Amino acid sequence: MPMPATSLPWWLSTTACSPPPPSSSSFSLSDRLAFLFLSPCPQRVVLGGAVDLAFLLAVVFVTVRARLSRSRREGIANGNGDHAEEEPLLAKPSVVAAVPPPPPRGGLRHALALAASVCFAAASLVLLVLAVVLLPRTAWLAAECAFLVAQFVAHLAAVGVVVAEKAAAARSHPAHLRLFWAGTAALAALFSGSAAARYAAREPILPDDAVAFAGLVMSLPLLYFSVTGSTGLGGAAIPDGEDRSCVPGHAAAAASYSTASWLSLATFSWINPLISKGSRAALAADDVPPVAPDDTAEATYALFVSNWAAPPAPGTKAGHPVVTALLRSFWPQFLLTAMLGLAHLSVMYIGPSLVDRFVNFVRRGGELTEGLQLVVVLLAGKAAEALASHHYEFQGQKLGMRIHAALLAAVYRKSLRLSTGARRAHGAGAIVNYMEVDAEEVANVTHELHNLWLMPLEIAVALTLLYTHLGPAVLTAVAAIAVVTVVVALANRRNLEYQFKFLGKRDERMKAITELLNYMRVIKLQGWEETFGGKIHELREAELGWLAKSMYFMCANTVVLWSGPLTMTVLVFGTCVLTGVTLDAGKVFTATAFFHMLDGPMQSFPEAIASVTQATVSLGRLDRYLLDVELDDTTVERVDDAGINPDGVVVEVRDGVFAWDVRGKKENEEGDDNEDDEEGEEEEEEKDVEETPVLETVLKGINIEVRRGELAAVVGTVGSGKSSLLSCIMGEMDKVSGKVRVCGSTAYVAQTAWIQNGTIQENILFGQPMDAERYKEVLRSCSLEKDLEMMEFGDQTEIGERGINLSGGQKQRIQLARAVYQNCDIYLLDDVFSAVDAHTGSSIFKECLRGMLKGKTILLVMRDGMIVQSGKYDELLDAGSDFLALVAAHDSSMELVDQSRQVVKTEYSQPKAVARIPSLRSRSIGKGEKVLVAPDIEAATSKIIREEERESGQVSWRVYKLYMTEAWGWWGVVGMLAFAIVWQVTEMASDYWLSYETSGSIPFNPSLFIGVYVAIAAVSIILQVIKSLLETILGLQTAQIFFKKMFDSILHAPMSFFDTTPSGRILSRASSDQTTIDIVLSFFVGLTISMYISVLSTIIVTCQVAWPSVIAVIPLVLLNIWYRNRYLATSRELTRLEGVTKAPVIDHFSETVLGATTIRCFKKDKEFFQENLDRINSSLRMYFHNYAANEWLGFRLELIGTLVLAITAFLMISLPSNFIKKEFVGMSLSYGLSLNSLVYFAISISCMLENDMVAVERVNQFSTLPSEAVWKIEDHLPSPNWPTHGDIDIDDLKVRYRPNTPLILKGITVSISGGEKIGVVGRTGSGKSTLIQALFRLVEPVQGKMIIDGIDICTLGLHDLRSRFGIIPQEPVLFEGTIRSNIDPIGQYSDAEIWRALEGCQLKDVVASKPQKLDALVADSGENWSVGQRQLLCLGRVILKRTRILFMDEATASVDSQTDATIQKITRQEFSSCTIISIAHRIPTVMDCDRVLVLDAGLVKEFDSPSRLIEQPSLFGAMVEEYANRSSNL
């Protein structure tokens, strides 16, 4: 057959249906294959017919099998005897019969799929009719008609299958239909490609080629439905192969990682069910399966501990125990990731090595089989590269996750064992950072470590392969690499120091924020927000200063490393020109492809160095923490109670000398500031680890014996060592000498109540099983029954963080109930009566101490840390001395009561006003004032802590806009875009210049070639420098603005916000979320913009050179977008869930640090540790499935990109020579090689950016909190000496804590004259504390007026108001710092005034005895001062302030009677002319007041002088009677 004269290959232009005879000289095997697959007639008959017929056969087979199956079922149902033996004896109940399936829902997707199939069938029929009518009768017509008939019938059958899906309510299309649709789309793409080639050569076959493009457009929806598989129908049936994990009861099926097949693991298909679920609906925590057993926190921690090195011998250096244990524990997985890294390295250079061969093949022509071989090798190499790289990443992340889990558990476990001094030295904020930041830094570095050796190896392999193409000229690149490495090493040495300083400042800031949150109530009452906020802002500025220096060094590193490959290209090509090496397109673009590949290693190298740098610092911090001093278990000899005689000694201390470890962090850090030398700093830090504790002896010469069943009371003045004695018995103190022996289990009730965030019942049970009888008895003996009745949800009421919604007395009784319920042998009760009123205290003493914990009496009296006297009560009284003085103080305080009691009638009983109204119920509000609530109030909730807000769905564009425009508005965005685009243009210009010069179409001018190339490279580097600096400065300024907005918003938030928000929730935003904005977003935003511009430019270059590849690029883009959206829906929710499951780990940890003593005493360490492990596991599963989903996406995107590259390469070798510009083949391929990885990186970085934008979303949530009233109102400033008299008039005051909650104060009207002393009394929950909160405007009134000296206080700024009042709060609060900074935080008084105030509060001698005087250290929470001393120091603050109005909120609740009397005496002396409002539990405290205000259920019941109230039946009289009775019983 003669071949037509054409520029196209004959097989592409002929309409013949049979090949030429084999004898033809020009006919070869490759020609036969090309004719079969690319010639129009065989394409339609062979390929099209095969696809259509295969589908029709599959439809027939499936239909016949379904019919046979149905007839068999009907036969069994009709009682067919043949199957009788198969029937079970008891038929299973038919679930389907019981619950009829819901009617199938129609879906838009299903309708579109049906419409697409109908359109295809209709189009085939129309084309068939037109062909028969219009085309001449030839073999071509016969082939055309056969193809169109087969296509019409096949698509008609597809319509039938789609219709049948609706009746069956199928959730997914059957496999044979999806394959048919995919095949149809593939054929349409092939037809269109051939048609495009013919159009380009101006030889189209009409109308077929025009129709082919229409067919491609129509097939795209079918391709989409084929890939997605979902019908969009909602029904009860779930087809085989569909995601069953979404159905209740199939959760286990989703936990498939540990049970998946090797193929599923290789392709990441095991996570498909979760991604399907996530793309359909927002994921809940329960939808995410657990991690594999080997990856749980339990397994990893056990492995870590088993490999922890033995402690070093005294005097020797500890080395690096953390990293040693990690390597011993996880080396097999570390080795596996190394092997995967090598596998990736072995295949990554296949693509670039083929560029030269492709260029030569296109230039000289050749056999199609040779070209096909090149395409197949390219496809296989790139596919293997994708597989290896993603498994390398996945296994590295998994190893990091296991290390993270082990370190989190180790840090938590250590917190339960840490000595008091060590805990104080580190501080709560720093310990939170060890968990949240340092453990994560170390985990993240695991596969960055491989980059330290893989990157140099990749560079070496690339240079070796280049040597084979360009010869010795490549050696000049080695010089460039050496210079870059030295520069980076020097810069990173400096950067290490900046990183270290930055982390130190961040710790200080977090410690300060933790302290601020813990004591926010006191700070607001005193109006000190600006002082404490200013301190935190200063720390933040210092932190940002070090971060900025570090980031600028990182910028320089990035520029140096990025410009490295460009510099190498210039050097190598320059050397080639000088040495006379001939440069052609093949060599040039092979070299540029290799240099593009070097971009990755050379840019990842600084990240690896930076990560290793940060991790080195973090490892040092973890080493110091995990090696720090633990409590010595041998301090106390513990004996099982079983072998002791009934009268045997159960607690024994012999010649005991005990000390507290009082070292503070500040002492250790003196001199650090002057250390500039890095090694000096490291030595300084090492010294911290080895430093022996600084012991201060507190108890001397202690000898005690307590026999079984005895009730021993320990009494003494403030600071005499009562609490320390209990601590030494529990083993919490350092034993200098002597012996301590304890027989049996111990229970402890701390002086400062420690309550967990949970229900009251959970707090009392404390992990023990419920014994209803015992539980009820415990509630009764601890006087909790009435309190629980008043709470709407009883013992199911949830207690807020640190017990914020309970009164002091309730907290104390709940922790007493916890101790009693544990049924221990020995009870250590530290001042259990301090916060309870007389009636309750009397009841507890009788029912609990004398009832459930009945025993005899031995009294121990202590002063100045030595046992002064011990014996029975009567014996000690007879002996006189100190004990007598202490009792005398109590007796004198009772004199007023005793005098007044004689007036009270003996028959007087509790007045009716107190009786509870049965028709009302109560609920827990805010700070815990319990109020009566009418039955019609809206349904309440037992939860005080609100669920953490969790946005769902896509991160809105508003968040991106907020971040991008926060610092410089839209100009910042425009600037970043402009520089990125211009920089990309210079990048492309260099490659166009190379193509142009090496095309061979113009004479080669060496000097011009190199001169222009160097100029373009220089401009590119300058633009990169400006771009990097711009992005960094913008990122840092934005981060600072976000921190300032969030922190200022938190400072201005009302107190109710802190009552209902756990501090962990605020801390996680201030630490990890803020760190993300500081470091990660600053880097990623610019990178994402650059990546997307690079992708766009790469697609333009690739398609411009071989434009038919557009046909392959369109489905690539559609599929990429589909995969990205499917992934993002799941990943976004997993990232949010990860944030939400992370906070409880920190909350639980903070709670544990505060209650470590109680937990240890009850021997609950294991239970708490298990709870911590459970919370870590909950967080891990979100993290694990999140990064698995990331690799799932990446693997698929890279495979799609590889397929497109192969199609483009195939078109290059198969399209006619005049169709492609040969000089651009090398450039096109070198760009195409990077396209798939570029698309993946662009999409994955944009997904990471979206996930990290959640940090902006979370921080912004706390930047717009509702604010309390303004601090200062310029128009309403009170006079400098206001209030002058102290007159207080309250008129119809009504207060509620939050909208839609019941009133707490229900209309209080009171008038107080200046200088009056008013005592406020009332049962728990009567509104005493709320009245003071209202006067300080911690809670704004709903109605009524509060007028002080003629000014309505609601018209004043909050600071103007609060700074004019003095208050001694219920719980004495000291801040970490010095005596000076505690008594005068604002720094407005002179030393002389401070000493006068200390003298007034009787602490002058104590402070003067300290070597540092006013600069004596105060530890975190004032731990190195007794509770009584703390209260006196709080009194000193008020004396210094000299205010006209003083509030005392149960100020003497935590001190003994003697100190109480001291405080009352000081108050009378120092504030004789002031108005004093005092809330008190102890009746003697208010007996010498001018008037007593009795509150009950938020109303004023009585307001008169104490003597008058006692003379007549009154609530106050009843309270006096109860107190007197209790005291006489004691």
Short mmCIF file of N, CA, C and O in Angstrom, two decimals, residues 982-996 1012-1013 1016-1017 1101 1227 1231:
data_model
loop_
_atom_site.label_atom_id
_atom_site.label_comp_id
_atom_site.label_asym_id
_atom_site.label_seq_id
_atom_site.Cartn_x
_atom_site.Cartn_y
_atom_site.Cartn_z
N VAL A 982 8.74 38.20 40.43
CA VAL A 982 9.94 38.68 39.73
C VAL A 982 11.08 37.69 39.91
O VAL A 982 11.84 37.41 38.98
N TRP A 983 11.20 37.14 41.13
CA TRP A 983 12.26 36.15 41.39
C TRP A 983 12.07 34.92 40.49
O TRP A 983 13.03 34.41 39.90
N GLN A 984 10.82 34.44 40.35
CA GLN A 984 10.55 33.28 39.51
C GLN A 984 10.85 33.58 38.03
O GLN A 984 11.37 32.73 37.31
N VAL A 985 10.57 34.81 37.60
CA VAL A 985 10.86 35.20 36.21
C VAL A 985 12.36 35.13 35.95
O VAL A 985 12.80 34.63 34.91
N THR A 986 13.18 35.60 36.93
CA THR A 986 14.64 35.52 36.73
C THR A 986 15.11 34.07 36.69
O THR A 986 16.02 33.72 35.93
N GLU A 987 14.46 33.22 37.47
CA GLU A 987 14.79 31.78 37.45
C GLU A 987 14.57 31.21 36.05
O GLU A 987 15.42 30.50 35.50
N MET A 988 13.38 31.50 35.48
CA MET A 988 13.04 30.97 34.16
C MET A 988 13.92 31.60 33.07
O MET A 988 14.30 30.92 32.11
N ALA A 989 14.25 32.89 33.24
CA ALA A 989 15.07 33.58 32.24
C ALA A 989 16.41 32.87 32.06
O ALA A 989 16.91 32.74 30.94
N SER A 990 17.00 32.40 33.18
CA SER A 990 18.31 31.72 33.08
C SER A 990 18.19 30.45 32.23
O SER A 990 19.07 30.15 31.42
N ASP A 991 17.07 29.70 32.39
CA ASP A 991 16.91 28.46 31.61
C ASP A 991 16.62 28.76 30.14
O ASP A 991 17.08 28.05 29.25
N TYR A 992 15.83 29.81 29.89
CA TYR A 992 15.58 30.18 28.49
C TYR A 992 16.87 30.59 27.80
O TYR A 992 17.11 30.29 26.63
N TRP A 993 17.73 31.30 28.53
CA TRP A 993 19.01 31.71 27.96
C TRP A 993 19.86 30.49 27.62
O TRP A 993 20.49 30.44 26.55
N LEU A 994 19.87 29.50 28.52
CA LEU A 994 20.62 28.25 28.25
C LEU A 994 20.08 27.57 27.00
O LEU A 994 20.84 27.12 26.14
N SER A 995 18.74 27.46 26.90
CA SER A 995 18.12 26.80 25.74
C SER A 995 18.48 27.52 24.44
O SER A 995 18.84 26.90 23.44
N TYR A 996 18.38 28.83 24.50
CA TYR A 996 18.61 29.65 23.30
C TYR A 996 20.06 29.50 22.82
O TYR A 996 20.34 29.32 21.64
N VAL A 1012 25.99 36.90 30.44
CA VAL A 1012 24.54 37.08 30.65
C VAL A 1012 24.03 36.14 31.74
O VAL A 1012 23.24 36.55 32.61
N TYR A 1013 24.54 34.89 31.73
CA TYR A 1013 24.08 33.90 32.72
C TYR A 1013 24.43 34.35 34.14
O TYR A 1013 23.62 34.26 35.07
N ILE A 1016 22.12 37.27 35.23
CA ILE A 1016 20.78 36.79 35.63
C ILE A 1016 20.85 36.15 37.02
O ILE A 1016 20.00 36.40 37.89
N ALA A 1017 21.90 35.32 37.26
CA ALA A 1017 22.06 34.63 38.55
C ALA A 1017 22.21 35.65 39.69
O ALA A 1017 21.62 35.49 40.76
N VAL A 1101 6.02 26.23 31.08
CA VAL A 1101 7.21 25.85 30.31
C VAL A 1101 7.01 24.47 29.67
O VAL A 1101 7.27 24.27 28.48
N MET A 1227 14.84 21.27 28.07
CA MET A 1227 14.27 22.17 29.08
C MET A 1227 12.93 21.64 29.58
O MET A 1227 12.65 21.64 30.78
N TYR A 1231 12.20 20.42 33.45
CA TYR A 1231 11.11 21.02 34.23
C TYR A 1231 10.09 19.95 34.60
O TYR A 1231 9.59 19.91 35.72
#
